[in-house]
Short mmCIF file of C-alpha atoms in Angstrom, two decimals:
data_model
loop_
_atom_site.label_atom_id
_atom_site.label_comp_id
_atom_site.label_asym_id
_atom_site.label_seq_id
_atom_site.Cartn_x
_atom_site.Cartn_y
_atom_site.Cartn_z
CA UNK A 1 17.14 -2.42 0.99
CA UNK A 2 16.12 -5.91 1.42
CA UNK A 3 16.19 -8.51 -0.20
CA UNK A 4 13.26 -10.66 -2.22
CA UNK A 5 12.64 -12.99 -4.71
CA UNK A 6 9.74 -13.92 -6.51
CA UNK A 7 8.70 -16.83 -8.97
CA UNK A 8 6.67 -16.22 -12.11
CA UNK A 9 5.68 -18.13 -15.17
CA UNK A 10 8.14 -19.81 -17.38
CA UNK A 11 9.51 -18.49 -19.86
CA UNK A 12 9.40 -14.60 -19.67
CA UNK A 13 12.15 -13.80 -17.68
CA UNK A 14 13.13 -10.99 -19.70
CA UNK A 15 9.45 -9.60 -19.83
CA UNK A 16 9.09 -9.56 -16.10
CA UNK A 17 12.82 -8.13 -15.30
CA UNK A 18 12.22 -5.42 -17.03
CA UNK A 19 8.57 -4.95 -15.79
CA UNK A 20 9.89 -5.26 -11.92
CA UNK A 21 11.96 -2.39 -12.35
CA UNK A 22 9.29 -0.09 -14.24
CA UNK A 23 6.73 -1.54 -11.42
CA UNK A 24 9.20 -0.93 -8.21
CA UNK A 25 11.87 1.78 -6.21
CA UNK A 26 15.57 1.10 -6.39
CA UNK A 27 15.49 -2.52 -7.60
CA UNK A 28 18.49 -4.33 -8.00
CA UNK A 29 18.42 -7.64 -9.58
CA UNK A 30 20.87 -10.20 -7.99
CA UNK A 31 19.61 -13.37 -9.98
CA UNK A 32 17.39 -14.53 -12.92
CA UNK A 33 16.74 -18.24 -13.52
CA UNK A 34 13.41 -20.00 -15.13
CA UNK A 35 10.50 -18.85 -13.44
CA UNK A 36 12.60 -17.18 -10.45
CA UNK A 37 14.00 -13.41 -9.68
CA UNK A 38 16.04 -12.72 -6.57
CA UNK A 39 15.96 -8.75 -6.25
CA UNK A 40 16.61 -6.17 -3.67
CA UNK A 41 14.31 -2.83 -3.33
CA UNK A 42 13.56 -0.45 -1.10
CA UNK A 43 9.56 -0.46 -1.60
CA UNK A 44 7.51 -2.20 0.52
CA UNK A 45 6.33 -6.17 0.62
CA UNK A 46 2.86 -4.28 -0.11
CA UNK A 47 4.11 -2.87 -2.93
CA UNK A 48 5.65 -6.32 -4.48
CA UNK A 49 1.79 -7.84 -3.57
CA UNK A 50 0.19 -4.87 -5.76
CA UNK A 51 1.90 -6.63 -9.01
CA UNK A 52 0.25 -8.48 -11.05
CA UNK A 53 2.71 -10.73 -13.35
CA UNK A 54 4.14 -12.33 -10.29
CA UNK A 55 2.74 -15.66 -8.87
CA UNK A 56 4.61 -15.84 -4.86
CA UNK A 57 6.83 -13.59 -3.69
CA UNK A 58 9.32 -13.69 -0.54
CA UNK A 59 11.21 -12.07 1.73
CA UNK A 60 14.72 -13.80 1.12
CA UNK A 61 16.25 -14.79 4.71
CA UNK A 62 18.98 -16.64 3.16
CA UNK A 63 20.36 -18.10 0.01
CA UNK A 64 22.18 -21.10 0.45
CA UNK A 65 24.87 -22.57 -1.90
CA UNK A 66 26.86 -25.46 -1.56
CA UNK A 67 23.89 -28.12 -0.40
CA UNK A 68 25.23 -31.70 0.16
CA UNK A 69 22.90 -34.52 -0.85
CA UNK A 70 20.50 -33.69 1.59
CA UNK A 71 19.14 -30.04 1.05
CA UNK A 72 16.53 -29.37 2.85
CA UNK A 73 18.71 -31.13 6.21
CA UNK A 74 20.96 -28.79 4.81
CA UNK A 75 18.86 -25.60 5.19
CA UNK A 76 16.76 -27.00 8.18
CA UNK A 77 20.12 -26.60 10.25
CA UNK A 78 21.00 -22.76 8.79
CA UNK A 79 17.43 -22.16 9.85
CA UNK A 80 17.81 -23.17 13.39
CA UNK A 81 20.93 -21.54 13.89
CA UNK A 82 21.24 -18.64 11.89
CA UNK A 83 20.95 -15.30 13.97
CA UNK A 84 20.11 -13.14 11.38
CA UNK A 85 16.66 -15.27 10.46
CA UNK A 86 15.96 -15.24 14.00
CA UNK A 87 16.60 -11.69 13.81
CA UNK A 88 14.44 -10.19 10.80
CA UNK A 89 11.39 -12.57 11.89
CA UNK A 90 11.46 -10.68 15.65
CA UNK A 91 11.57 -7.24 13.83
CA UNK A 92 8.40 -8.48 11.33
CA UNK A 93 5.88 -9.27 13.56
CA UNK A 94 4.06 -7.02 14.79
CA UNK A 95 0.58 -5.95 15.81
CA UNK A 96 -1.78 -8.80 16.06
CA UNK A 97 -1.22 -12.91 16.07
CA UNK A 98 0.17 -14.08 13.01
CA UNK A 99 -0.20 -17.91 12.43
CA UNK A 100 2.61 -19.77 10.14
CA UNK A 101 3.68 -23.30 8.71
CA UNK A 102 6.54 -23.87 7.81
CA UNK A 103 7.02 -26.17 4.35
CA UNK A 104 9.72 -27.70 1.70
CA UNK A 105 9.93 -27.40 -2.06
CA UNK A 106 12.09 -29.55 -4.18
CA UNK A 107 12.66 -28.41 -7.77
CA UNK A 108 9.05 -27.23 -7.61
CA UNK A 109 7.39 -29.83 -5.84
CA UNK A 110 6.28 -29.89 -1.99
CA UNK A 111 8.13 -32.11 -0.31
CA UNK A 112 7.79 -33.90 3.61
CA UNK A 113 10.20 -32.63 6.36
CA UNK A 114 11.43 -34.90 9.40
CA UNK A 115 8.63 -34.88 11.86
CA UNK A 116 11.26 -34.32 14.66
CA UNK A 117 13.38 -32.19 13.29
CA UNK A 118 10.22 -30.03 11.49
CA UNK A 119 8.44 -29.81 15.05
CA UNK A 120 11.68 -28.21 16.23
CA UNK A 121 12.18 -25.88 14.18
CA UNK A 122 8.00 -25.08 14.61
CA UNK A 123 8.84 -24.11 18.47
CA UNK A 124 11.63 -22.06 17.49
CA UNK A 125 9.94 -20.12 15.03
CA UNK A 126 6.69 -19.55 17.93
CA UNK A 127 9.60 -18.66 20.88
CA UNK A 128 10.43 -16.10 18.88
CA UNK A 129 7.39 -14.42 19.41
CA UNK A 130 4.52 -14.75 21.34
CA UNK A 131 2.66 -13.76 18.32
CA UNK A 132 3.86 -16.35 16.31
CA UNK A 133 1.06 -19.15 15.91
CA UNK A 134 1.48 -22.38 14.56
CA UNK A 135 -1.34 -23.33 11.78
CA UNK A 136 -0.19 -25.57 8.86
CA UNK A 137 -3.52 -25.79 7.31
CA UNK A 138 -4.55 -21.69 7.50
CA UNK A 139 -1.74 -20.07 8.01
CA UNK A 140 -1.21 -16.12 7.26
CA UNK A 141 2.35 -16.62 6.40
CA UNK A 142 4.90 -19.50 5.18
CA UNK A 143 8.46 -20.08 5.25
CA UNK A 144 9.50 -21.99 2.42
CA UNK A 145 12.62 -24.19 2.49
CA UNK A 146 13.16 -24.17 -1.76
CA UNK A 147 15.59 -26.17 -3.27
CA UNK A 148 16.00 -24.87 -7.02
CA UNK A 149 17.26 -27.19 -10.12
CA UNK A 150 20.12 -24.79 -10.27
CA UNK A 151 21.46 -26.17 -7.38
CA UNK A 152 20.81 -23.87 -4.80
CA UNK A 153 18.39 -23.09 -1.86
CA UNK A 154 16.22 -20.57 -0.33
CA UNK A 155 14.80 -19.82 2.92
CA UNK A 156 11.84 -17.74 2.16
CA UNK A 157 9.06 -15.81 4.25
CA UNK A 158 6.13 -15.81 1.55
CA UNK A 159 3.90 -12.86 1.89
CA UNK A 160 1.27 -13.30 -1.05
CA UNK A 161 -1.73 -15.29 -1.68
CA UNK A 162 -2.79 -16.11 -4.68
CA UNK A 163 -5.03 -18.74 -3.67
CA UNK A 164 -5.50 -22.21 -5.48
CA UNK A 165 -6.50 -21.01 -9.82
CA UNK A 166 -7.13 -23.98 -10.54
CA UNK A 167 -10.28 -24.61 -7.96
CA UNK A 168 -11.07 -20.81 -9.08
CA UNK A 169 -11.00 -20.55 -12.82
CA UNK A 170 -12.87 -21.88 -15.12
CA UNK A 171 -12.14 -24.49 -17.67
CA UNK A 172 -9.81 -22.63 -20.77
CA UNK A 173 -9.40 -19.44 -18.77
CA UNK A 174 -5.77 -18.29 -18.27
CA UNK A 175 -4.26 -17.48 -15.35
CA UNK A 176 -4.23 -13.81 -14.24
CA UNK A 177 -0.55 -13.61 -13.67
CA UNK A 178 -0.05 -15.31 -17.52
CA UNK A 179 -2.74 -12.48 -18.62
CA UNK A 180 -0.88 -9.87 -17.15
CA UNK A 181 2.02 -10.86 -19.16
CA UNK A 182 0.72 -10.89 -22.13
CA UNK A 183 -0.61 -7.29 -22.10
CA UNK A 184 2.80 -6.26 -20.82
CA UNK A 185 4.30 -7.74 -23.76
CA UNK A 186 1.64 -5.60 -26.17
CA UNK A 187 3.66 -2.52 -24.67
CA UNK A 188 0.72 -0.23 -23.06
CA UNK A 189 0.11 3.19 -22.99
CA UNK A 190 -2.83 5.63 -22.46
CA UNK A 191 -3.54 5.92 -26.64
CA UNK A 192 -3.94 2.20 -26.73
CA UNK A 193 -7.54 0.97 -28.78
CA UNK A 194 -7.39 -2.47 -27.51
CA UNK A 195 -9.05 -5.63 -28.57
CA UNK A 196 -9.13 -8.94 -27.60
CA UNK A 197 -11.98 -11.05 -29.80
CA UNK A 198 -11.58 -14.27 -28.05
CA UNK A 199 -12.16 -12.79 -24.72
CA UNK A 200 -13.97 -15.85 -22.90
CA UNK A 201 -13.94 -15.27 -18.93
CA UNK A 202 -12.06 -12.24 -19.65
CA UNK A 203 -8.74 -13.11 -18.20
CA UNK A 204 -6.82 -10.67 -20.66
CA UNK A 205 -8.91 -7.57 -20.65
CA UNK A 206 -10.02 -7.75 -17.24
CA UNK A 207 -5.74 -7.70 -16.47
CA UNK A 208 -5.58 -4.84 -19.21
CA UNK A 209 -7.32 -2.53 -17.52
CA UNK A 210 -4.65 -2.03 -14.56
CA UNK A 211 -2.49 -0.47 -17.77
CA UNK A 212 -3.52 3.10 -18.79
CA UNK A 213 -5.76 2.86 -21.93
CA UNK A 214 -7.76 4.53 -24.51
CA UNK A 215 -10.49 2.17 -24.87
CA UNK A 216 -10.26 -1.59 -24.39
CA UNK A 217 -12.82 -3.79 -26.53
CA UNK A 218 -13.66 -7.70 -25.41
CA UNK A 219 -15.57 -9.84 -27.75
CA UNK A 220 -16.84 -13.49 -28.21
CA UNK A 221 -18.45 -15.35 -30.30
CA UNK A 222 -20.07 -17.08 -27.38
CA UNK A 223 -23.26 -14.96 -26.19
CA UNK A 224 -23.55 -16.58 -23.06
CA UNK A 225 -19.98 -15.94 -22.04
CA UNK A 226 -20.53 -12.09 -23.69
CA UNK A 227 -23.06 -11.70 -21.22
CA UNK A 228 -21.29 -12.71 -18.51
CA UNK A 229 -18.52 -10.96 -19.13
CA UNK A 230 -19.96 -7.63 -19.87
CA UNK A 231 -21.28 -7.66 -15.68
CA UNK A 232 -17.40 -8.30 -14.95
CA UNK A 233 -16.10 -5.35 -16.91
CA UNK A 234 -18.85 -2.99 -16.62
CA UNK A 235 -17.80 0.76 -16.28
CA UNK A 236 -20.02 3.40 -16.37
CA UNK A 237 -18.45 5.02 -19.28
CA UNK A 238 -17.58 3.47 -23.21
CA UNK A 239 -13.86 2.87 -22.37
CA UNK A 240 -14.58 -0.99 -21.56
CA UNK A 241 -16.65 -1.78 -24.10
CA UNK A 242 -18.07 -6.11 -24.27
CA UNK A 243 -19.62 -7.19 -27.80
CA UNK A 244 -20.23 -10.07 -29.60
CA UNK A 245 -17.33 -10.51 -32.32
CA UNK A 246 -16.59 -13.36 -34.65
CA UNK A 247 -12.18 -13.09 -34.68
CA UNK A 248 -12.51 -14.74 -38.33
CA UNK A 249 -14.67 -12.41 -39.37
CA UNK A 250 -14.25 -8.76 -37.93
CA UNK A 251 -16.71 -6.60 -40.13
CA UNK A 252 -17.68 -4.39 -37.47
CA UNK A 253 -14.02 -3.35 -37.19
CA UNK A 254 -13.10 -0.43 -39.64
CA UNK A 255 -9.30 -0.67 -41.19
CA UNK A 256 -6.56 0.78 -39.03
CA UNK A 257 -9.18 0.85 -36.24
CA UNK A 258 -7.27 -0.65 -33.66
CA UNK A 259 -3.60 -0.49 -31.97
CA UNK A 260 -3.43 -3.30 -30.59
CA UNK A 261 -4.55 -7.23 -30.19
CA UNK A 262 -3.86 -9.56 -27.04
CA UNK A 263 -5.69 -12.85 -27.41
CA UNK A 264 -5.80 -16.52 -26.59
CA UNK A 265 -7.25 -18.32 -29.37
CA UNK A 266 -9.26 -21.41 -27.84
CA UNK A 267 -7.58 -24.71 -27.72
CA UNK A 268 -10.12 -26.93 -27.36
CA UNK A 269 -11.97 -25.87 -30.80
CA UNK A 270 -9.06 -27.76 -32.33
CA UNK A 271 -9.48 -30.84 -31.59
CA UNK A 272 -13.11 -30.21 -32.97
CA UNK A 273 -13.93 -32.64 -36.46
CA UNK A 274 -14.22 -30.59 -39.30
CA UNK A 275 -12.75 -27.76 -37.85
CA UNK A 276 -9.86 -26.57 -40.28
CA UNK A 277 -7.64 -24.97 -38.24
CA UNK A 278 -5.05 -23.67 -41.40
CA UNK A 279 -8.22 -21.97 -42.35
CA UNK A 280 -9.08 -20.26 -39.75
CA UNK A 281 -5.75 -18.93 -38.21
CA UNK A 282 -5.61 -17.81 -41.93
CA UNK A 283 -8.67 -15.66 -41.38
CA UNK A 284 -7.85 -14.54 -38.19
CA UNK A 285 -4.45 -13.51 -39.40
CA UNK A 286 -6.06 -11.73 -42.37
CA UNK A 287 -8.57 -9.91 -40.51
CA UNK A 288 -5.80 -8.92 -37.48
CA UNK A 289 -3.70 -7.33 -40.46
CA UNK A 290 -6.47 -5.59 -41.86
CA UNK A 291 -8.28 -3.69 -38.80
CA UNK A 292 -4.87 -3.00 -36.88
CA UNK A 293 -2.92 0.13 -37.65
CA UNK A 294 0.54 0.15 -38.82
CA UNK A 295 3.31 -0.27 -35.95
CA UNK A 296 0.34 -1.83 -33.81
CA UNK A 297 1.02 -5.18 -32.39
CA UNK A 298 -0.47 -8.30 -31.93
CA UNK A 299 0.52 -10.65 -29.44
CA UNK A 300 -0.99 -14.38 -29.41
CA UNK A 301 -0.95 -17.14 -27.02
CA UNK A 302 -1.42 -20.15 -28.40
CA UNK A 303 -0.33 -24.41 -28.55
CA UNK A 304 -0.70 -24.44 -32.16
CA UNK A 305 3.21 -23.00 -32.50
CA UNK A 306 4.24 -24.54 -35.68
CA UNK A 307 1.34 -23.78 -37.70
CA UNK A 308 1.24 -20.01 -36.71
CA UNK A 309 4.88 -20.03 -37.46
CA UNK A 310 4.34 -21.11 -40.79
CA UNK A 311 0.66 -19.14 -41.54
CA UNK A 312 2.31 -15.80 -40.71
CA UNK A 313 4.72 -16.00 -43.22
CA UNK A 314 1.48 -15.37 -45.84
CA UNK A 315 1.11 -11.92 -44.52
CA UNK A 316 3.98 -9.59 -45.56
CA UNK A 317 2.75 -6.51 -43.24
CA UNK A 318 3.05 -9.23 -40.26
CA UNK A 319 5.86 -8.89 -38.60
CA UNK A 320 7.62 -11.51 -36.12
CA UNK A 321 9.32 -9.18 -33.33
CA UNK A 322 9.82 -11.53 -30.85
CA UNK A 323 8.62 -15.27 -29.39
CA UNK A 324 8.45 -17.02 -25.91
CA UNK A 325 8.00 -20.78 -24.96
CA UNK A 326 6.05 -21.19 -21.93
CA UNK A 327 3.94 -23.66 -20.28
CA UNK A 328 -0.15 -23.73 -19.85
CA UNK A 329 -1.61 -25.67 -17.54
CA UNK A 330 1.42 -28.39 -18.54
CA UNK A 331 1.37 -27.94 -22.21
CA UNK A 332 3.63 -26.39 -24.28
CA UNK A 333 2.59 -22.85 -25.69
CA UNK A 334 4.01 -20.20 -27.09
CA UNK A 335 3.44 -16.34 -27.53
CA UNK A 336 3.96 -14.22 -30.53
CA UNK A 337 4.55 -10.75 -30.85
CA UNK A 338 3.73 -9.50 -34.49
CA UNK A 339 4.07 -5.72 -35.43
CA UNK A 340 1.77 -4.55 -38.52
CA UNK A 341 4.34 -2.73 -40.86
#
């Protein structure tokens, strides 16, 4: 088997553990820190690219423990003389030209490398093959020298690309990865009637539909963004079905109509004058109880933490099952996992 590690989203290391296993053959899971899991398994790099609640992943060429005060010196040298590297990289690359860069990460953050010592290791890397390319602006794959908070390091070959979300999505919409999560946490099967009334760009049910499903519902109160969303998720059957929903105010819904709710209230409403927000996670809260069926779920994303803490507590059939701090776009969140008793 060989060995890989991945990085994903703060704060749901548990969720995504557990998920990696379900999602992959043979894994064994070596570490789990914030946002990282080293694993090995015997499926294929294609097979790790296929899932959708990680962000990178990596084939791990070495972990390295014991760095001095310079780190990425540190792994620069293991990379230059380390065999085994050398070794896997030769077997790799095949087929057609492959063009690489080669970068450094310091507790999350890109960092610069020695010019001299970085355009060493550059003709290394190509004289291993003539198929390696150097091209640190396009390349098709990296190797990442990552120095983790922990106190260790990693000397990675990353394989994905997720591209730049933030130049993709729009303003308020979620990242897919963070979307994926969240349905994961709802617990999916193939019975599910699924609903998420603050749909927007469609981040959540657009990620819901790689679970099996019964039916999956999106709504806004937004027609514009209804519209929109209704060419994204268009099927030519009523399994995806796009409406225009008000969350406080669900009348369309029948009681014990649906099994389960995955939503991201919007944060910017909040900010809003006059916009009572007690009042209206009230109402939502109310109408979520009333329309979902007992032992359905609800999860929620959302910044406004303390307040939903304390609103829930109103509703005796809403259960708190379990709660995760994470970070959105830099601000604190949380999500909530209710179960309707």
């Amino acid at each position: 088997m060989i060995s890989y590690y991945s990085t994903f989203i703060t704060g749901f290391g548990a969720v995504v553990k557990s998920a990696l296993i379900n999602s992959l053959k043979n894994v064994k899971v070596e570490l789990l820190a914030d946002g990282l899991i080293v694993y090995k398994t015997s499926s294929s790099p294609n097979a790790i690219q296929k899932i959708k609640f990680l962000n990178n992943s990596f084939v791990l060429l070495k972990k390295v423990d014991n760095l001095t005060a310079d780190p990425i010196n540190d792994m620069m040298q293991i990379f230059l003389y380390e065999h085994k590297i050398e070794n896997y990289i030769r077997r790799s690359i095949k087929g057609k030209r492959v063009k690489f860069r080669i970068r450094a990460s310091i507790k999350n953050q890109f960092v610069s490398i020695d010019k001299d010592v970085l355009k060493k290791l550059e003709k290394k890397v190509e004289k291993i093959s003539e198929k390696l390319q150097l091209d640190r602006s396009l390349p098709d794959i990296e190797f990442l020298l990552n120095v983790r908070s922990e106190g260790f390091g990693l000397i990675g070959l990353r394989f994905t690309h997720r591209g730049n979300y933030e130049k993709i999505l729009e303003k308020g919409e979620i990242y897919p990865a963070l979307a994926s999560i969240l349905c994961l946490i709802s617990e999916p099967n193939k019975n599910d009637i699924f609903l998420d009334p603050f749909a927007g760009y469609g981040s959540i049910p657009k990620q819901r539909t790689f679970f099996p499903f019964k039916q999956i519902i999106a709504g806004d109160k937004d027609e514009k963004l209804v519209m929109d969303l209704s060419k994204k998720l268009w099927t030519r059957d009523d399994k995806v079905v796009v409406n225009r929903v008000d969350a406080y105010d669900l009348k369309d819904f029948k009681e014990d109509s649906i099994s389960k709710i995955v939503t991201d209230p919007p944060w910017g409403l909040y900010n809003a004058k006059n916009f009572d927000v007690n009042k209206y996670y009230s109402m939502m809260l109310q109408e979520f109880c009333r329309i979902v069926r007992p032992k359905g779920l609800v999860v929620i994303l959302t910044a406004q933490k303390e307040l939903l803490e304390t609103i829930h507590l109103k509703f005796v059939e809403l259960e708190l099952m379990e709660k995760y701090n994470t970070l959105v776009s830099g601000k604190k969140a949380g999500v909530y996992k209710f179960q309707i008793k």
